[in-house]
Short mmCIF file of C-alpha atoms in Angstrom, two decimals:
data_model
loop_
_atom_site.label_atom_id
_atom_site.label_comp_id
_atom_site.label_asym_id
_atom_site.label_seq_id
_atom_site.Cartn_x
_atom_site.Cartn_y
_atom_site.Cartn_z
CA UNK W 1401 -11.22 -5.16 -11.79
CA UNK W 1402 -7.62 -4.74 -12.91
CA UNK W 1403 -8.33 -1.20 -14.16
CA UNK W 1404 -10.07 -0.40 -10.86
CA UNK W 1405 -7.06 -1.65 -8.89
CA UNK W 1406 -4.63 0.36 -11.04
CA UNK W 1407 -6.68 3.55 -10.60
CA UNK W 1408 -6.88 3.06 -6.82
CA UNK W 1409 -3.13 2.44 -6.56
CA UNK W 1410 -2.30 5.51 -8.69
CA UNK W 1411 -4.62 7.79 -6.69
CA UNK W 1412 -3.02 6.48 -3.50
CA UNK W 1413 0.39 7.27 -4.99
CA UNK W 1414 -0.58 10.84 -5.91
CA UNK W 1415 -1.79 11.62 -2.39
CA UNK W 1416 1.24 10.08 -0.68
CA UNK W 1417 3.66 11.63 -3.17
CA UNK W 1418 2.27 15.11 -2.51
CA UNK W 1419 2.69 14.63 1.24
CA UNK W 1420 6.52 14.37 1.06
CA UNK W 1421 7.35 17.91 -0.13
CA UNK W 1422 4.56 19.29 2.07
CA UNK W 1423 6.07 17.53 5.09
CA UNK W 1424 9.50 18.89 4.10
CA UNK W 1425 8.01 22.39 4.01
CA UNK W 1426 6.61 21.97 7.53
CA UNK W 1427 9.69 20.26 9.01
CA UNK W 1428 11.45 23.57 9.48
CA UNK W 1429 9.04 24.38 12.31
CA UNK W 1430 8.15 20.86 13.56
CA UNK W 1431 10.42 18.26 15.19
CA UNK W 1432 10.82 15.15 12.93
CA UNK W 1433 9.60 12.75 15.63
CA UNK W 1434 6.63 15.01 16.37
CA UNK W 1435 5.87 15.20 12.66
CA UNK W 1436 5.88 11.39 12.33
CA UNK W 1437 3.33 11.10 15.14
CA UNK W 1438 1.07 13.91 13.97
CA UNK W 1439 0.91 12.69 10.37
CA UNK W 1440 -0.49 9.31 11.38
CA UNK W 1441 -2.64 10.79 14.12
CA UNK W 1442 -4.16 13.10 11.48
CA UNK W 1443 -4.87 10.02 9.36
CA UNK W 1444 -6.58 8.19 12.20
CA UNK W 1445 -8.61 11.16 13.47
CA UNK W 1446 -9.72 12.20 9.98
CA UNK W 1447 -10.85 8.70 9.05
CA UNK W 1448 -12.59 8.35 12.42
CA UNK W 1449 -14.63 11.50 11.73
CA UNK W 1450 -15.41 10.24 8.22
CA UNK W 1451 -16.59 6.86 9.53
CA UNK W 1452 -18.72 8.54 12.22
CA UNK W 1453 -20.29 10.75 9.56
CA UNK W 1454 -21.26 7.71 7.49
CA UNK W 1455 -22.91 6.10 10.52
CA UNK W 1456 -24.82 9.27 11.41
CA UNK W 1457 -26.03 9.46 7.80
CA UNK W 1458 -27.36 5.91 8.13
CA UNK W 1459 -25.18 4.47 5.38
CA UNK W 1460 -25.07 0.64 5.60
CA UNK W 1461 -21.72 -1.08 6.12
CA UNK W 1462 -20.63 -3.03 3.02
CA UNK W 1463 -17.14 -4.04 4.19
CA UNK W 1464 -16.14 -7.05 6.29
CA UNK W 1465 -14.79 -6.04 9.74
CA UNK W 1466 -11.42 -7.19 11.06
CA UNK W 1467 -11.48 -10.54 12.87
CA UNK W 1468 -9.58 -11.65 15.98
CA UNK W 1469 -7.16 -13.67 13.83
CA UNK W 1470 -6.19 -10.44 12.01
CA UNK W 1471 -4.96 -8.63 15.14
CA UNK W 1472 -1.37 -10.04 15.24
CA UNK W 1473 -0.89 -9.03 11.59
CA UNK W 1474 -2.38 -5.60 12.31
CA UNK W 1475 0.03 -5.12 15.25
CA UNK W 1476 3.02 -5.86 12.99
CA UNK W 1477 1.61 -3.52 10.32
CA UNK W 1478 1.32 -0.71 12.88
CA UNK W 1479 4.85 -1.27 14.21
CA UNK W 1480 6.59 -1.49 10.82
CA UNK W 1481 4.55 0.95 8.75
CA UNK W 1482 3.03 3.26 11.34
CA UNK W 1483 5.77 3.71 13.94
CA UNK W 1484 9.18 2.94 12.37
CA UNK W 1485 8.50 3.90 8.73
CA UNK W 1486 7.36 7.52 9.22
CA UNK W 1487 10.01 8.16 11.90
CA UNK W 1488 12.83 7.03 9.59
CA UNK W 1489 11.33 9.06 6.72
CA UNK W 1490 11.14 12.28 8.75
CA UNK W 1491 14.72 11.80 10.02
CA UNK W 1492 15.92 11.17 6.46
CA UNK W 1493 13.86 14.03 5.04
CA UNK W 1494 15.48 16.45 7.48
CA UNK W 1495 18.88 15.51 5.96
CA UNK W 1496 17.87 15.38 2.27
CA UNK W 1497 16.28 17.76 -0.22
CA UNK W 1498 12.62 17.00 -0.90
CA UNK W 1499 13.03 16.15 -4.61
CA UNK W 1500 15.74 13.53 -3.97
CA UNK W 1501 13.84 12.15 -0.97
CA UNK W 1502 10.68 11.84 -3.07
CA UNK W 1503 12.45 9.83 -5.77
CA UNK W 1504 14.19 7.66 -3.18
CA UNK W 1505 10.75 6.59 -2.00
CA UNK W 1506 10.65 4.46 -5.17
CA UNK W 1507 12.58 1.96 -3.05
CA UNK W 1508 9.29 1.20 -1.27
CA UNK W 1509 7.90 -0.40 -4.43
CA UNK W 1510 11.14 -2.35 -4.84
CA UNK W 1511 11.05 -3.61 -1.24
CA UNK W 1512 7.36 -4.50 -1.58
CA UNK W 1513 8.00 -6.46 -4.79
CA UNK W 1514 11.04 -8.30 -3.39
CA UNK W 1515 9.27 -9.37 -0.20
CA UNK W 1516 6.11 -10.38 -2.11
CA UNK W 1517 8.23 -12.50 -4.44
CA UNK W 1518 10.60 -14.11 -1.93
CA UNK W 1519 8.50 -14.40 1.23
CA UNK W 1520 4.92 -14.66 -0.09
CA UNK W 1521 5.64 -16.32 -3.47
CA UNK W 1522 3.69 -13.90 -5.65
CA UNK W 1523 4.40 -14.39 -9.34
CA UNK W 1524 7.01 -11.85 -10.53
CA UNK W 1525 8.03 -12.01 -14.20
CA UNK W 1526 11.15 -10.76 -15.98
CA UNK W 1527 9.52 -7.44 -16.90
CA UNK W 1528 8.87 -6.60 -13.26
CA UNK W 1529 12.42 -7.59 -12.28
CA UNK W 1530 14.03 -5.44 -14.99
CA UNK W 1531 11.82 -2.52 -13.92
CA UNK W 1532 12.86 -3.04 -10.31
CA UNK W 1533 16.52 -2.97 -11.39
CA UNK W 1534 16.03 0.39 -13.13
CA UNK W 1535 14.38 1.82 -10.00
CA UNK W 1536 17.26 0.59 -7.83
CA UNK W 1537 19.80 2.14 -10.21
CA UNK W 1538 18.00 5.48 -9.93
CA UNK W 1539 18.04 5.26 -6.14
CA UNK W 1540 21.81 4.62 -6.15
CA UNK W 1541 22.33 7.70 -8.33
CA UNK W 1542 20.39 9.81 -5.84
CA UNK W 1543 22.25 8.39 -2.85
CA UNK W 1544 25.72 9.24 -4.19
CA UNK W 1545 26.94 12.65 -3.02
CA UNK W 1546 30.30 12.71 -4.81
CA UNK W 1547 33.81 12.40 -3.45
CA UNK W 1548 33.17 8.85 -2.31
CA UNK W 1549 30.58 10.03 0.21
CA UNK W 1550 27.17 8.60 1.03
CA UNK W 1551 24.90 10.82 3.13
CA UNK W 1552 22.80 9.60 6.05
CA UNK W 1553 19.57 10.89 4.54
CA UNK W 1554 19.34 8.24 1.80
CA UNK W 1555 19.94 5.20 4.09
CA UNK W 1556 17.33 6.48 6.55
CA UNK W 1557 14.77 6.87 3.75
CA UNK W 1558 15.73 3.42 2.42
CA UNK W 1559 15.07 2.05 5.92
CA UNK W 1560 11.62 3.67 5.87
CA UNK W 1561 10.96 2.05 2.49
CA UNK W 1562 11.95 -1.37 3.85
CA UNK W 1563 9.55 -0.89 6.77
CA UNK W 1564 6.75 0.05 4.38
CA UNK W 1565 7.59 -2.88 2.10
CA UNK W 1566 7.07 -5.19 5.09
CA UNK W 1567 3.93 -3.26 6.01
CA UNK W 1568 2.47 -3.55 2.48
CA UNK W 1569 2.95 -7.31 2.34
CA UNK W 1570 1.47 -7.87 5.79
CA UNK W 1571 -1.45 -5.57 4.93
CA UNK W 1572 -2.11 -7.84 1.93
CA UNK W 1573 -3.24 -10.47 4.48
CA UNK W 1574 -5.82 -7.98 5.79
CA UNK W 1575 -7.00 -6.61 2.43
CA UNK W 1576 -10.34 -8.45 2.52
CA UNK W 1577 -11.34 -6.44 5.61
CA UNK W 1578 -12.64 -2.87 5.89
CA UNK W 1579 -9.79 -0.60 4.63
CA UNK W 1580 -11.05 2.41 6.60
CA UNK W 1581 -11.00 0.40 9.82
CA UNK W 1582 -7.44 -0.78 9.09
CA UNK W 1583 -6.15 2.72 8.30
CA UNK W 1584 -8.04 4.27 11.24
CA UNK W 1585 -6.56 1.87 13.80
CA UNK W 1586 -3.09 2.15 12.28
CA UNK W 1587 -3.25 5.96 12.35
CA UNK W 1588 -4.53 6.33 15.90
CA UNK W 1589 -2.25 3.72 17.49
CA UNK W 1590 0.94 4.53 15.55
CA UNK W 1591 0.35 8.28 15.76
CA UNK W 1592 -0.23 8.14 19.52
CA UNK W 1593 2.95 6.09 20.07
CA UNK W 1594 5.21 8.44 18.10
CA UNK W 1595 3.51 11.53 19.53
CA UNK W 1596 4.01 10.24 23.08
CA UNK W 1597 7.67 9.43 22.42
CA UNK W 1598 8.23 12.85 20.84
CA UNK W 1599 6.67 14.65 23.83
CA UNK W 1600 8.74 12.50 26.23
CA UNK W 1601 11.92 13.51 24.38
CA UNK W 1602 11.08 17.20 24.89
CA UNK W 1603 9.71 18.06 21.43
CA UNK W 1604 7.10 20.86 21.64
CA UNK W 1605 3.67 20.76 20.04
CA UNK W 1606 3.45 23.12 17.03
CA UNK W 1607 1.25 26.22 17.03
CA UNK W 1608 -2.47 25.57 16.32
CA UNK W 1609 -2.39 26.65 12.66
CA UNK W 1610 0.72 24.56 11.98
CA UNK W 1611 -0.78 21.63 13.90
CA UNK W 1612 -3.91 21.74 11.73
CA UNK W 1613 -1.77 21.81 8.57
CA UNK W 1614 0.22 18.73 9.64
CA UNK W 1615 -2.95 16.82 10.59
CA UNK W 1616 -4.52 17.69 7.21
CA UNK W 1617 -1.46 16.42 5.32
CA UNK W 1618 -1.60 13.24 7.41
CA UNK W 1619 -5.30 12.67 6.73
CA UNK W 1620 -4.91 12.90 2.94
CA UNK W 1621 -1.35 11.66 2.42
CA UNK W 1622 -1.40 8.82 4.94
CA UNK W 1623 -5.07 8.14 5.79
CA UNK W 1624 -7.01 8.39 2.51
CA UNK W 1625 -3.93 7.20 0.61
CA UNK W 1626 -3.71 4.06 2.79
CA UNK W 1627 -7.42 3.27 2.30
CA UNK W 1628 -6.94 3.44 -1.48
CA UNK W 1629 -3.75 1.36 -1.23
CA UNK W 1630 -5.52 -1.43 0.72
CA UNK W 1631 -8.26 -1.50 -1.93
CA UNK W 1632 -5.54 -1.72 -4.57
CA UNK W 1633 -3.98 -4.68 -2.73
CA UNK W 1634 -7.35 -6.42 -2.87
CA UNK W 1635 -7.40 -6.19 -6.67
CA UNK W 1636 -3.70 -6.47 -7.62
CA UNK W 1637 -1.69 -8.12 -4.84
CA UNK W 1638 1.30 -6.57 -3.06
CA UNK W 1639 3.97 -6.68 -5.79
CA UNK W 1640 1.90 -4.95 -8.46
CA UNK W 1641 0.18 -2.45 -6.18
CA UNK W 1642 3.64 -1.48 -4.95
CA UNK W 1643 4.80 -1.14 -8.56
CA UNK W 1644 1.98 1.25 -9.48
CA UNK W 1645 2.61 3.12 -6.23
CA UNK W 1646 6.03 4.01 -7.69
CA UNK W 1647 4.26 7.02 -9.24
CA UNK W 1648 4.30 8.67 -5.79
CA UNK W 1649 7.98 9.72 -5.83
CA UNK W 1650 7.57 11.46 -9.20
CA UNK W 1651 4.62 13.47 -7.89
CA UNK W 1652 6.69 14.46 -4.87
CA UNK W 1653 9.76 15.38 -6.93
CA UNK W 1654 7.74 17.56 -9.32
CA UNK W 1655 6.07 19.37 -6.42
CA UNK W 1656 9.42 19.85 -4.68
CA UNK W 1657 10.88 21.55 -7.75
CA UNK W 1658 7.77 23.65 -8.39
CA UNK W 1659 6.63 24.36 -4.83
CA UNK W 1660 9.90 24.59 -2.93
CA UNK W 1661 12.05 25.96 -5.75
CA UNK W 1662 14.60 23.15 -5.48
CA UNK W 1663 17.07 22.89 -8.40
CA UNK W 1664 16.48 20.54 -11.31
CA UNK W 1665 19.93 18.90 -11.35
CA UNK W 1666 21.47 16.46 -13.83
CA UNK W 1667 21.57 13.82 -11.08
CA UNK W 1668 17.86 14.30 -10.40
CA UNK W 1669 17.02 14.04 -14.12
CA UNK W 1670 19.14 10.90 -14.57
CA UNK W 1671 17.63 9.20 -11.52
CA UNK W 1672 14.14 10.23 -12.58
CA UNK W 1673 14.71 8.82 -16.07
CA UNK W 1674 15.87 5.46 -14.74
CA UNK W 1675 12.94 5.26 -12.35
CA UNK W 1676 10.51 6.28 -15.12
CA UNK W 1677 11.74 3.35 -17.24
CA UNK W 1678 11.14 1.01 -14.29
CA UNK W 1679 7.65 2.39 -13.70
CA UNK W 1680 6.78 2.08 -17.43
CA UNK W 1681 7.87 -1.56 -17.46
CA UNK W 1682 5.65 -2.24 -14.44
CA UNK W 1683 2.63 -0.40 -15.86
CA UNK W 1684 2.73 -2.22 -19.22
CA UNK W 1685 2.86 -5.77 -17.83
CA UNK W 1686 0.28 -8.29 -19.12
CA UNK W 1687 -0.54 -11.56 -17.34
CA UNK W 1688 -3.03 -14.15 -18.66
CA UNK W 1689 -3.18 -17.96 -18.56
CA UNK W 1690 -5.57 -20.79 -17.74
CA UNK W 1691 -5.77 -21.30 -13.98
CA UNK W 1692 -7.68 -23.26 -11.34
CA UNK W 1693 -9.57 -21.95 -8.32
CA UNK W 1694 -9.78 -24.42 -5.45
CA UNK W 1695 -12.64 -24.24 -2.90
CA UNK W 1696 -12.26 -21.08 -0.80
CA UNK W 1697 -14.36 -19.56 1.98
CA UNK W 1698 -13.99 -15.98 3.23
CA UNK W 1699 -15.80 -12.67 3.79
CA UNK W 1700 -15.18 -9.44 1.88
CA UNK W 1701 -16.94 -6.73 -0.14
CA UNK W 1702 -17.97 -8.15 -3.52
CA UNK W 1703 -20.37 -8.13 -6.46
CA UNK W 1704 -21.74 -11.23 -8.18
CA UNK W 1705 -19.14 -11.50 -10.95
CA UNK W 1706 -17.66 -14.67 -12.48
CA UNK W 1707 -15.85 -15.45 -9.23
CA UNK W 1708 -18.88 -14.88 -6.97
CA UNK W 1709 -21.69 -17.21 -7.97
CA UNK W 1710 -23.16 -18.33 -4.64
CA UNK W 1711 -26.47 -18.62 -2.83
CA UNK W 1712 -27.54 -16.22 -0.08
CA UNK W 1713 -28.93 -17.00 3.34
CA UNK W 1714 -31.76 -15.04 4.99
CA UNK W 1715 -29.29 -13.02 7.11
CA UNK W 1716 -27.02 -11.95 4.24
CA UNK W 1717 -27.08 -8.28 3.30
CA UNK W 1718 -29.25 -7.41 0.26
CA UNK W 1719 -28.06 -5.30 -2.67
CA UNK W 1720 -24.60 -5.06 -4.22
CA UNK W 1721 -21.82 -4.55 -3.38
CA UNK W 1722 -22.19 -6.25 -0.03
CA UNK W 1723 -20.13 -8.29 2.43
CA UNK W 1724 -20.89 -11.69 3.93
CA UNK W 1725 -19.26 -15.08 4.46
CA UNK W 1726 -19.38 -17.05 1.20
CA UNK W 1727 -17.88 -20.15 -0.43
CA UNK W 1728 -16.16 -20.34 -3.82
CA UNK W 1729 -16.67 -23.60 -5.70
CA UNK W 1730 -13.91 -25.05 -7.93
CA UNK W 1731 -13.49 -23.16 -11.20
CA UNK W 1732 -11.10 -23.31 -14.15
CA UNK W 1733 -10.93 -20.50 -16.71
CA UNK W 1734 -8.63 -18.08 -18.55
CA UNK W 1735 -8.59 -14.27 -18.38
CA UNK W 1736 -6.16 -11.41 -17.59
CA UNK W 1737 -5.54 -11.41 -13.82
CA UNK W 1738 -3.17 -10.40 -11.04
CA UNK W 1739 -2.58 -11.76 -7.50
CA UNK W 1740 -5.80 -10.39 -6.01
CA UNK W 1741 -7.87 -12.11 -3.32
CA UNK W 1742 -8.90 -14.87 -5.74
CA UNK W 1743 -5.75 -15.35 -7.84
CA UNK W 1744 -2.94 -16.32 -5.47
CA UNK W 1745 -1.96 -19.48 -7.27
CA UNK W 1746 1.35 -21.09 -8.15
CA UNK W 1747 2.95 -20.67 -11.57
CA UNK W 1748 4.98 -23.87 -11.67
CA UNK W 1749 2.61 -25.77 -13.94
CA UNK W 1750 0.24 -26.75 -11.14
CA UNK W 1751 -2.29 -23.95 -11.20
CA UNK W 1752 -3.52 -24.45 -7.67
CA UNK W 1753 -4.22 -21.79 -5.10
CA UNK W 1754 -1.17 -21.03 -2.95
CA UNK W 1755 -3.13 -19.79 0.06
CA UNK W 1756 -5.02 -22.17 2.30
CA UNK W 1757 -8.75 -21.47 2.62
CA UNK W 1758 -9.17 -19.44 5.83
CA UNK W 1759 -11.12 -20.80 8.77
CA UNK W 1760 -14.59 -19.45 9.41
CA UNK W 1761 -14.29 -16.54 11.89
CA UNK W 1762 -16.93 -18.11 14.15
CA UNK W 1763 -15.37 -21.56 14.03
#
């Protein structure tokens, strides 16, 4: 499951990383606020068509739907990650070259890790902290413009990363639910808000061909990427999924140099080297110890592995993987693990689950 989570997070990173230089390429003809709205609207519309296609094909649903208790968290996710994050990124991208902007997006993994550690008490070891320090050092190198000057582009992109760090940690609370439903709602609502605000400010809609290009970038770089990221959160937790997602800026920087012909400067190489060290430290982390699982009840997509040994009722979906409400009995064992849905325990010597068992959605 760890390898699955890593692969999902890395694929998410590749898609999002490619979207940054492509958005930079399109920004010359599209207003930044308009771009922010259209990217997320493309994500929502594309995922909506995909979900409708699955239903028409008669494919059974294997994911747990969002519950009423999830809606406040979803609203905060949409505000932070869907409305404010992309707007700040587009404003920063319009003031920064695409290669530097792509590498600065490493700050998202740093913000995600810091919030997961401080606010949500995920276990973060020395290796992750040293890697985070290397990433921060690289970001500072990119932000410095010489002569004692700091440009506005870097702080705006850093603000976007902070918004997405908040978003990633709040999305962790929703990661048991259907990731396509989460990304679809986020895309449609956030995209509509920014699109409406852009139109109200006088920004024109782009020509049809350009509009289609922006929507396509949004579908892959924000929609499909977000679905993969939510699945990664389910397996790895917020801090580590964010760490693997640090691959995204390198993908964007390489494409910016190759696709847009931007110069390969000493500053870019130095920052990239520092950030590569940080990413390597994150990717090579190992975590294994004996731990306890307290009783837990929830619904999510699962197979009958070591953590899912339960009886089925007559109304539960047949076949695997499937989704239904189930109860975990107490269990103590040792194996490599990360803060996924079933391993959010303390590391202070009392290996008890940190999260309270959620209430039944019908209770």
